[in-house]
JSON list of C-alpha atoms in Angstrom, two decimals:
[
{"chain": "A", "resi": 1, "resn": "UNK", "atom": "CA", "xyz": [0.38, 2.58, -10.70]},
{"chain": "A", "resi": 2, "resn": "UNK", "atom": "CA", "xyz": [4.02, 2.98, -9.70]},
{"chain": "A", "resi": 3, "resn": "UNK", "atom": "CA", "xyz": [5.21, 3.13, -13.31]},
{"chain": "A", "resi": 4, "resn": "UNK", "atom": "CA", "xyz": [2.57, 5.64, -14.28]},
{"chain": "A", "resi": 5, "resn": "UNK", "atom": "CA", "xyz": [3.24, 7.79, -11.27]},
{"chain": "A", "resi": 6, "resn": "UNK", "atom": "CA", "xyz": [6.93, 7.71, -12.00]},
{"chain": "A", "resi": 7, "resn": "UNK", "atom": "CA", "xyz": [6.24, 8.93, -15.52]},
{"chain": "A", "resi": 8, "resn": "UNK", "atom": "CA", "xyz": [4.01, 11.75, -14.15]},
{"chain": "A", "resi": 9, "resn": "UNK", "atom": "CA", "xyz": [6.53, 12.79, -11.61]},
{"chain": "A", "resi": 10, "resn": "UNK", "atom": "CA", "xyz": [9.23, 13.26, -14.26]},
{"chain": "A", "resi": 11, "resn": "UNK", "atom": "CA", "xyz": [8.09, 16.76, -15.28]},
{"chain": "A", "resi": 12, "resn": "UNK", "atom": "CA", "xyz": [7.93, 18.25, -11.81]},
{"chain": "A", "resi": 13, "resn": "UNK", "atom": "CA", "xyz": [11.25, 16.63, -10.97]},
{"chain": "A", "resi": 14, "resn": "UNK", "atom": "CA", "xyz": [12.79, 18.27, -13.94]},
{"chain": "A", "resi": 15, "resn": "UNK", "atom": "CA", "xyz": [11.74, 21.67, -12.69]},
{"chain": "A", "resi": 16, "resn": "UNK", "atom": "CA", "xyz": [12.14, 21.45, -8.94]},
{"chain": "A", "resi": 17, "resn": "UNK", "atom": "CA", "xyz": [15.34, 19.42, -8.55]},
{"chain": "A", "resi": 18, "resn": "UNK", "atom": "CA", "xyz": [17.60, 21.85, -10.18]},
{"chain": "A", "resi": 19, "resn": "UNK", "atom": "CA", "xyz": [16.11, 24.98, -8.54]},
{"chain": "A", "resi": 20, "resn": "UNK", "atom": "CA", "xyz": [18.57, 24.91, -5.56]},
{"chain": "A", "resi": 21, "resn": "UNK", "atom": "CA", "xyz": [21.39, 25.00, -8.17]},
{"chain": "A", "resi": 22, "resn": "UNK", "atom": "CA", "xyz": [20.39, 28.28, -9.77]},
{"chain": "A", "resi": 23, "resn": "UNK", "atom": "CA", "xyz": [23.13, 30.34, -8.00]},
{"chain": "A", "resi": 24, "resn": "UNK", "atom": "CA", "xyz": [25.86, 27.79, -8.76]},
{"chain": "A", "resi": 25, "resn": "UNK", "atom": "CA", "xyz": [24.88, 27.43, -12.45]},
{"chain": "A", "resi": 26, "resn": "UNK", "atom": "CA", "xyz": [24.69, 31.17, -12.88]},
{"chain": "A", "resi": 27, "resn": "UNK", "atom": "CA", "xyz": [28.17, 31.56, -11.42]},
{"chain": "A", "resi": 28, "resn": "UNK", "atom": "CA", "xyz": [29.73, 28.81, -13.56]},
{"chain": "A", "resi": 29, "resn": "UNK", "atom": "CA", "xyz": [28.25, 30.28, -16.74]},
{"chain": "A", "resi": 30, "resn": "UNK", "atom": "CA", "xyz": [28.61, 33.93, -15.55]},
{"chain": "A", "resi": 31, "resn": "UNK", "atom": "CA", "xyz": [25.00, 34.76, -16.26]},
{"chain": "A", "resi": 32, "resn": "UNK", "atom": "CA", "xyz": [22.42, 36.87, -14.40]},
{"chain": "A", "resi": 33, "resn": "UNK", "atom": "CA", "xyz": [19.36, 35.61, -12.62]},
{"chain": "A", "resi": 34, "resn": "UNK", "atom": "CA", "xyz": [17.06, 36.64, -15.40]},
{"chain": "A", "resi": 35, "resn": "UNK", "atom": "CA", "xyz": [19.22, 34.65, -17.84]},
{"chain": "A", "resi": 36, "resn": "UNK", "atom": "CA", "xyz": [19.00, 31.68, -15.39]},
{"chain": "A", "resi": 37, "resn": "UNK", "atom": "CA", "xyz": [15.18, 32.01, -15.54]},
{"chain": "A", "resi": 38, "resn": "UNK", "atom": "CA", "xyz": [15.48, 31.31, -19.25]},
{"chain": "A", "resi": 39, "resn": "UNK", "atom": "CA", "xyz": [16.56, 27.70, -18.46]},
{"chain": "A", "resi": 40, "resn": "UNK", "atom": "CA", "xyz": [13.16, 27.30, -16.83]},
{"chain": "A", "resi": 41, "resn": "UNK", "atom": "CA", "xyz": [11.33, 29.17, -19.57]},
{"chain": "A", "resi": 42, "resn": "UNK", "atom": "CA", "xyz": [12.89, 26.96, -22.26]},
{"chain": "A", "resi": 43, "resn": "UNK", "atom": "CA", "xyz": [11.81, 23.84, -20.43]},
{"chain": "A", "resi": 44, "resn": "UNK", "atom": "CA", "xyz": [8.28, 25.01, -19.80]},
{"chain": "A", "resi": 45, "resn": "UNK", "atom": "CA", "xyz": [7.57, 26.21, -23.31]},
{"chain": "A", "resi": 46, "resn": "UNK", "atom": "CA", "xyz": [8.83, 23.03, -24.85]},
{"chain": "A", "resi": 47, "resn": "UNK", "atom": "CA", "xyz": [6.85, 21.03, -22.26]},
{"chain": "A", "resi": 48, "resn": "UNK", "atom": "CA", "xyz": [3.73, 22.98, -22.90]},
{"chain": "A", "resi": 49, "resn": "UNK", "atom": "CA", "xyz": [3.84, 22.73, -26.64]},
{"chain": "A", "resi": 50, "resn": "UNK", "atom": "CA", "xyz": [4.70, 19.01, -26.82]},
{"chain": "A", "resi": 51, "resn": "UNK", "atom": "CA", "xyz": [1.77, 18.20, -24.38]},
{"chain": "A", "resi": 52, "resn": "UNK", "atom": "CA", "xyz": [-0.48, 19.10, -27.38]},
{"chain": "A", "resi": 53, "resn": "UNK", "atom": "CA", "xyz": [1.21, 16.39, -29.49]},
{"chain": "A", "resi": 54, "resn": "UNK", "atom": "CA", "xyz": [2.19, 13.51, -27.19]},
{"chain": "A", "resi": 55, "resn": "UNK", "atom": "CA", "xyz": [-1.43, 12.21, -27.26]},
{"chain": "A", "resi": 56, "resn": "UNK", "atom": "CA", "xyz": [-1.62, 12.31, -31.04]},
{"chain": "A", "resi": 57, "resn": "UNK", "atom": "CA", "xyz": [1.75, 10.65, -31.39]},
{"chain": "A", "resi": 58, "resn": "UNK", "atom": "CA", "xyz": [0.87, 7.89, -29.04]},
{"chain": "A", "resi": 59, "resn": "UNK", "atom": "CA", "xyz": [-2.41, 7.34, -30.93]},
{"chain": "A", "resi": 60, "resn": "UNK", "atom": "CA", "xyz": [-0.45, 6.99, -34.15]},
{"chain": "A", "resi": 61, "resn": "UNK", "atom": "CA", "xyz": [2.60, 5.04, -33.07]},
{"chain": "A", "resi": 62, "resn": "UNK", "atom": "CA", "xyz": [1.43, 3.39, -29.80]},
{"chain": "A", "resi": 63, "resn": "UNK", "atom": "CA", "xyz": [1.62, 4.22, -26.16]},
{"chain": "A", "resi": 64, "resn": "UNK", "atom": "CA", "xyz": [4.75, 2.20, -25.37]},
{"chain": "A", "resi": 65, "resn": "UNK", "atom": "CA", "xyz": [7.00, 3.39, -28.21]},
{"chain": "A", "resi": 66, "resn": "UNK", "atom": "CA", "xyz": [6.23, 7.06, -27.51]},
{"chain": "A", "resi": 67, "resn": "UNK", "atom": "CA", "xyz": [6.98, 6.59, -23.80]},
{"chain": "A", "resi": 68, "resn": "UNK", "atom": "CA", "xyz": [10.24, 4.74, -24.46]},
{"chain": "A", "resi": 69, "resn": "UNK", "atom": "CA", "xyz": [11.53, 7.17, -27.14]},
{"chain": "A", "resi": 70, "resn": "UNK", "atom": "CA", "xyz": [10.60, 10.15, -24.88]},
{"chain": "A", "resi": 71, "resn": "UNK", "atom": "CA", "xyz": [12.34, 8.66, -21.91]},
{"chain": "A", "resi": 72, "resn": "UNK", "atom": "CA", "xyz": [15.53, 7.91, -23.90]},
{"chain": "A", "resi": 73, "resn": "UNK", "atom": "CA", "xyz": [15.54, 11.54, -25.28]},
{"chain": "A", "resi": 74, "resn": "UNK", "atom": "CA", "xyz": [14.93, 12.79, -21.73]},
{"chain": "A", "resi": 75, "resn": "UNK", "atom": "CA", "xyz": [17.82, 10.86, -20.25]},
{"chain": "A", "resi": 76, "resn": "UNK", "atom": "CA", "xyz": [20.19, 11.95, -23.08]},
{"chain": "A", "resi": 77, "resn": "UNK", "atom": "CA", "xyz": [18.98, 15.61, -22.68]},
{"chain": "A", "resi": 78, "resn": "UNK", "atom": "CA", "xyz": [19.73, 15.32, -18.95]},
{"chain": "A", "resi": 79, "resn": "UNK", "atom": "CA", "xyz": [23.20, 14.12, -19.73]},
{"chain": "A", "resi": 80, "resn": "UNK", "atom": "CA", "xyz": [23.57, 17.00, -22.11]},
{"chain": "A", "resi": 81, "resn": "UNK", "atom": "CA", "xyz": [22.55, 19.45, -19.35]},
{"chain": "A", "resi": 82, "resn": "UNK", "atom": "CA", "xyz": [25.09, 18.08, -16.91]},
{"chain": "A", "resi": 83, "resn": "UNK", "atom": "CA", "xyz": [27.88, 18.25, -19.52]},
{"chain": "A", "resi": 84, "resn": "UNK", "atom": "CA", "xyz": [26.96, 21.68, -21.07]},
{"chain": "A", "resi": 85, "resn": "UNK", "atom": "CA", "xyz": [30.06, 23.78, -21.53]},
{"chain": "A", "resi": 86, "resn": "UNK", "atom": "CA", "xyz": [28.29, 27.06, -22.42]},
{"chain": "A", "resi": 87, "resn": "UNK", "atom": "CA", "xyz": [24.94, 28.60, -21.31]},
{"chain": "A", "resi": 88, "resn": "UNK", "atom": "CA", "xyz": [23.39, 28.19, -24.75]},
{"chain": "A", "resi": 89, "resn": "UNK", "atom": "CA", "xyz": [23.94, 24.38, -24.63]},
{"chain": "A", "resi": 90, "resn": "UNK", "atom": "CA", "xyz": [22.17, 24.28, -21.27]},
{"chain": "A", "resi": 91, "resn": "UNK", "atom": "CA", "xyz": [19.24, 26.18, -22.85]},
{"chain": "A", "resi": 92, "resn": "UNK", "atom": "CA", "xyz": [19.16, 23.75, -25.74]},
{"chain": "A", "resi": 93, "resn": "UNK", "atom": "CA", "xyz": [19.20, 20.62, -23.60]},
{"chain": "A", "resi": 94, "resn": "UNK", "atom": "CA", "xyz": [16.67, 22.09, -21.15]},
{"chain": "A", "resi": 95, "resn": "UNK", "atom": "CA", "xyz": [14.34, 22.57, -24.22]},
{"chain": "A", "resi": 96, "resn": "UNK", "atom": "CA", "xyz": [14.95, 18.83, -25.13]},
{"chain": "A", "resi": 97, "resn": "UNK", "atom": "CA", "xyz": [14.12, 17.85, -21.61]},
{"chain": "A", "resi": 98, "resn": "UNK", "atom": "CA", "xyz": [10.86, 19.82, -21.85]},
{"chain": "A", "resi": 99, "resn": "UNK", "atom": "CA", "xyz": [9.99, 18.30, -25.23]},
{"chain": "A", "resi": 100, "resn": "UNK", "atom": "CA", "xyz": [10.21, 14.75, -23.78]},
{"chain": "A", "resi": 101, "resn": "UNK", "atom": "CA", "xyz": [9.28, 15.07, -20.18]},
{"chain": "A", "resi": 102, "resn": "UNK", "atom": "CA", "xyz": [5.54, 15.62, -20.72]},
{"chain": "A", "resi": 103, "resn": "UNK", "atom": "CA", "xyz": [4.97, 12.29, -22.51]},
{"chain": "A", "resi": 104, "resn": "UNK", "atom": "CA", "xyz": [4.80, 10.44, -19.23]},
{"chain": "A", "resi": 105, "resn": "UNK", "atom": "CA", "xyz": [1.98, 12.60, -17.93]},
{"chain": "A", "resi": 106, "resn": "UNK", "atom": "CA", "xyz": [-0.12, 12.64, -21.15]},
{"chain": "A", "resi": 107, "resn": "UNK", "atom": "CA", "xyz": [0.53, 9.13, -22.23]},
{"chain": "A", "resi": 108, "resn": "UNK", "atom": "CA", "xyz": [0.18, 7.71, -18.82]},
{"chain": "A", "resi": 109, "resn": "UNK", "atom": "CA", "xyz": [-3.35, 9.19, -18.58]},
{"chain": "A", "resi": 110, "resn": "UNK", "atom": "CA", "xyz": [-4.14, 7.71, -21.96]},
{"chain": "A", "resi": 111, "resn": "UNK", "atom": "CA", "xyz": [-2.93, 4.25, -20.73]},
{"chain": "A", "resi": 112, "resn": "UNK", "atom": "CA", "xyz": [-5.31, 4.59, -17.72]},
{"chain": "A", "resi": 113, "resn": "UNK", "atom": "CA", "xyz": [-8.20, 5.51, -19.99]},
{"chain": "A", "resi": 114, "resn": "UNK", "atom": "CA", "xyz": [-7.34, 2.64, -22.41]},
{"chain": "A", "resi": 115, "resn": "UNK", "atom": "CA", "xyz": [-6.98, -0.05, -19.68]},
{"chain": "A", "resi": 116, "resn": "UNK", "atom": "CA", "xyz": [-9.58, 0.85, -17.02]},
{"chain": "A", "resi": 117, "resn": "UNK", "atom": "CA", "xyz": [-13.03, 2.33, -16.77]},
{"chain": "A", "resi": 118, "resn": "UNK", "atom": "CA", "xyz": [-15.35, 3.77, -14.13]},
{"chain": "A", "resi": 119, "resn": "UNK", "atom": "CA", "xyz": [-14.40, 3.47, -10.54]},
{"chain": "A", "resi": 120, "resn": "UNK", "atom": "CA", "xyz": [-11.17, 1.51, -11.35]},
{"chain": "A", "resi": 121, "resn": "UNK", "atom": "CA", "xyz": [-9.93, 4.31, -13.56]},
{"chain": "A", "resi": 122, "resn": "UNK", "atom": "CA", "xyz": [-10.78, 6.98, -11.06]},
{"chain": "A", "resi": 123, "resn": "UNK", "atom": "CA", "xyz": [-9.02, 5.08, -8.27]},
{"chain": "A", "resi": 124, "resn": "UNK", "atom": "CA", "xyz": [-5.92, 4.59, -10.33]},
{"chain": "A", "resi": 125, "resn": "UNK", "atom": "CA", "xyz": [-5.86, 8.22, -11.46]},
{"chain": "A", "resi": 126, "resn": "UNK", "atom": "CA", "xyz": [-6.25, 9.39, -7.91]},
{"chain": "A", "resi": 127, "resn": "UNK", "atom": "CA", "xyz": [-3.40, 7.12, -6.80]},
{"chain": "A", "resi": 128, "resn": "UNK", "atom": "CA", "xyz": [-1.13, 8.47, -9.55]},
{"chain": "A", "resi": 129, "resn": "UNK", "atom": "CA", "xyz": [-2.03, 12.10, -8.75]},
{"chain": "A", "resi": 130, "resn": "UNK", "atom": "CA", "xyz": [-1.40, 11.52, -5.12]},
{"chain": "A", "resi": 131, "resn": "UNK", "atom": "CA", "xyz": [2.12, 10.18, -5.78]},
{"chain": "A", "resi": 132, "resn": "UNK", "atom": "CA", "xyz": [2.58, 12.98, -8.45]},
{"chain": "A", "resi": 133, "resn": "UNK", "atom": "CA", "xyz": [1.92, 15.48, -5.75]},
{"chain": "A", "resi": 134, "resn": "UNK", "atom": "CA", "xyz": [4.88, 14.37, -3.73]},
{"chain": "A", "resi": 135, "resn": "UNK", "atom": "CA", "xyz": [7.37, 15.31, -6.50]},
{"chain": "A", "resi": 136, "resn": "UNK", "atom": "CA", "xyz": [7.33, 19.11, -5.99]},
{"chain": "A", "resi": 137, "resn": "UNK", "atom": "CA", "xyz": [7.90, 18.59, -2.23]},
{"chain": "A", "resi": 138, "resn": "UNK", "atom": "CA", "xyz": [10.64, 15.90, -2.55]},
{"chain": "A", "resi": 139, "resn": "UNK", "atom": "CA", "xyz": [12.54, 17.18, -5.57]},
{"chain": "A", "resi": 140, "resn": "UNK", "atom": "CA", "xyz": [14.04, 20.48, -4.16]},
{"chain": "A", "resi": 141, "resn": "UNK", "atom": "CA", "xyz": [15.33, 18.47, -1.15]},
{"chain": "A", "resi": 142, "resn": "UNK", "atom": "CA", "xyz": [17.10, 15.90, -3.35]},
{"chain": "A", "resi": 143, "resn": "UNK", "atom": "CA", "xyz": [18.44, 18.76, -5.49]},
{"chain": "A", "resi": 144, "resn": "UNK", "atom": "CA", "xyz": [19.67, 20.58, -2.45]},
{"chain": "A", "resi": 145, "resn": "UNK", "atom": "CA", "xyz": [21.60, 17.53, -1.18]},
{"chain": "A", "resi": 146, "resn": "UNK", "atom": "CA", "xyz": [23.07, 16.90, -4.55]},
{"chain": "A", "resi": 147, "resn": "UNK", "atom": "CA", "xyz": [24.05, 20.56, -5.12]},
{"chain": "A", "resi": 148, "resn": "UNK", "atom": "CA", "xyz": [25.73, 20.85, -1.58]},
{"chain": "A", "resi": 149, "resn": "UNK", "atom": "CA", "xyz": [27.35, 17.46, -1.78]},
{"chain": "A", "resi": 150, "resn": "UNK", "atom": "CA", "xyz": [28.43, 17.00, -5.45]},
{"chain": "A", "resi": 151, "resn": "UNK", "atom": "CA", "xyz": [27.60, 20.20, -7.33]},
{"chain": "A", "resi": 152, "resn": "UNK", "atom": "CA", "xyz": [24.92, 21.20, -9.87]},
{"chain": "A", "resi": 153, "resn": "UNK", "atom": "CA", "xyz": [26.12, 18.92, -12.75]},
{"chain": "A", "resi": 154, "resn": "UNK", "atom": "CA", "xyz": [25.24, 15.88, -10.54]},
{"chain": "A", "resi": 155, "resn": "UNK", "atom": "CA", "xyz": [21.62, 17.26, -10.27]},
{"chain": "A", "resi": 156, "resn": "UNK", "atom": "CA", "xyz": [21.33, 16.55, -13.94]},
{"chain": "A", "resi": 157, "resn": "UNK", "atom": "CA", "xyz": [23.24, 13.31, -13.40]},
{"chain": "A", "resi": 158, "resn": "UNK", "atom": "CA", "xyz": [20.47, 12.27, -11.02]},
{"chain": "A", "resi": 159, "resn": "UNK", "atom": "CA", "xyz": [17.78, 13.24, -13.54]},
{"chain": "A", "resi": 160, "resn": "UNK", "atom": "CA", "xyz": [19.74, 11.13, -16.18]},
{"chain": "A", "resi": 161, "resn": "UNK", "atom": "CA", "xyz": [19.69, 8.14, -13.90]},
{"chain": "A", "resi": 162, "resn": "UNK", "atom": "CA", "xyz": [15.99, 8.70, -13.18]},
{"chain": "A", "resi": 163, "resn": "UNK", "atom": "CA", "xyz": [15.29, 8.74, -16.88]},
{"chain": "A", "resi": 164, "resn": "UNK", "atom": "CA", "xyz": [17.43, 5.67, -17.51]},
{"chain": "A", "resi": 165, "resn": "UNK", "atom": "CA", "xyz": [15.65, 3.88, -14.61]},
{"chain": "A", "resi": 166, "resn": "UNK", "atom": "CA", "xyz": [12.28, 4.73, -16.04]},
{"chain": "A", "resi": 167, "resn": "UNK", "atom": "CA", "xyz": [13.38, 3.45, -19.53]},
{"chain": "A", "resi": 168, "resn": "UNK", "atom": "CA", "xyz": [14.37, 0.13, -18.11]},
{"chain": "A", "resi": 169, "resn": "UNK", "atom": "CA", "xyz": [11.26, -0.10, -15.83]},
{"chain": "A", "resi": 170, "resn": "UNK", "atom": "CA", "xyz": [8.90, 0.84, -18.81]},
{"chain": "A", "resi": 171, "resn": "UNK", "atom": "CA", "xyz": [10.65, -1.45, -21.19]},
{"chain": "A", "resi": 172, "resn": "UNK", "atom": "CA", "xyz": [10.14, -4.33, -18.74]},
{"chain": "A", "resi": 173, "resn": "UNK", "atom": "CA", "xyz": [6.84, -3.47, -17.16]},
{"chain": "A", "resi": 174, "resn": "UNK", "atom": "CA", "xyz": [4.78, -1.57, -19.65]},
{"chain": "A", "resi": 175, "resn": "UNK", "atom": "CA", "xyz": [2.70, -3.80, -21.95]}
]
């Protein structure tokens, strides 16, 4: 349940953790607020489109490989966001984050469906959704702390570490 909840939380964490950094990122790249909103749009469009394909990919190649490849791509995209030198690079890496972040939510539900049935599946899904619901509340707080203490690039550093931690956890704990 903890692994599946962590995978489901990755999407909301990717959105809400960096929101407190909008003004600092806009200042560093000398872009306007509407241009900054493009970073969110790029992420959400990629996230939305790929949710249509993660299930099919996991049916074809297996649940575990799709999760692991997506998490590695996510961690690398997060590093890219933190190291972006120009705004266009940030947009590109936010899109890559979106392409990969949805796998945890989609494939995690497929894992529950494959492994459990009836009441057990409902109970596990409820637990995952309950933990998932904490992400939008906790992520901006963490993002605000990181922004005020270390700067916006460390927000993406945190997301990179979160992705790497999930890679290690899933590699060891996901059958």
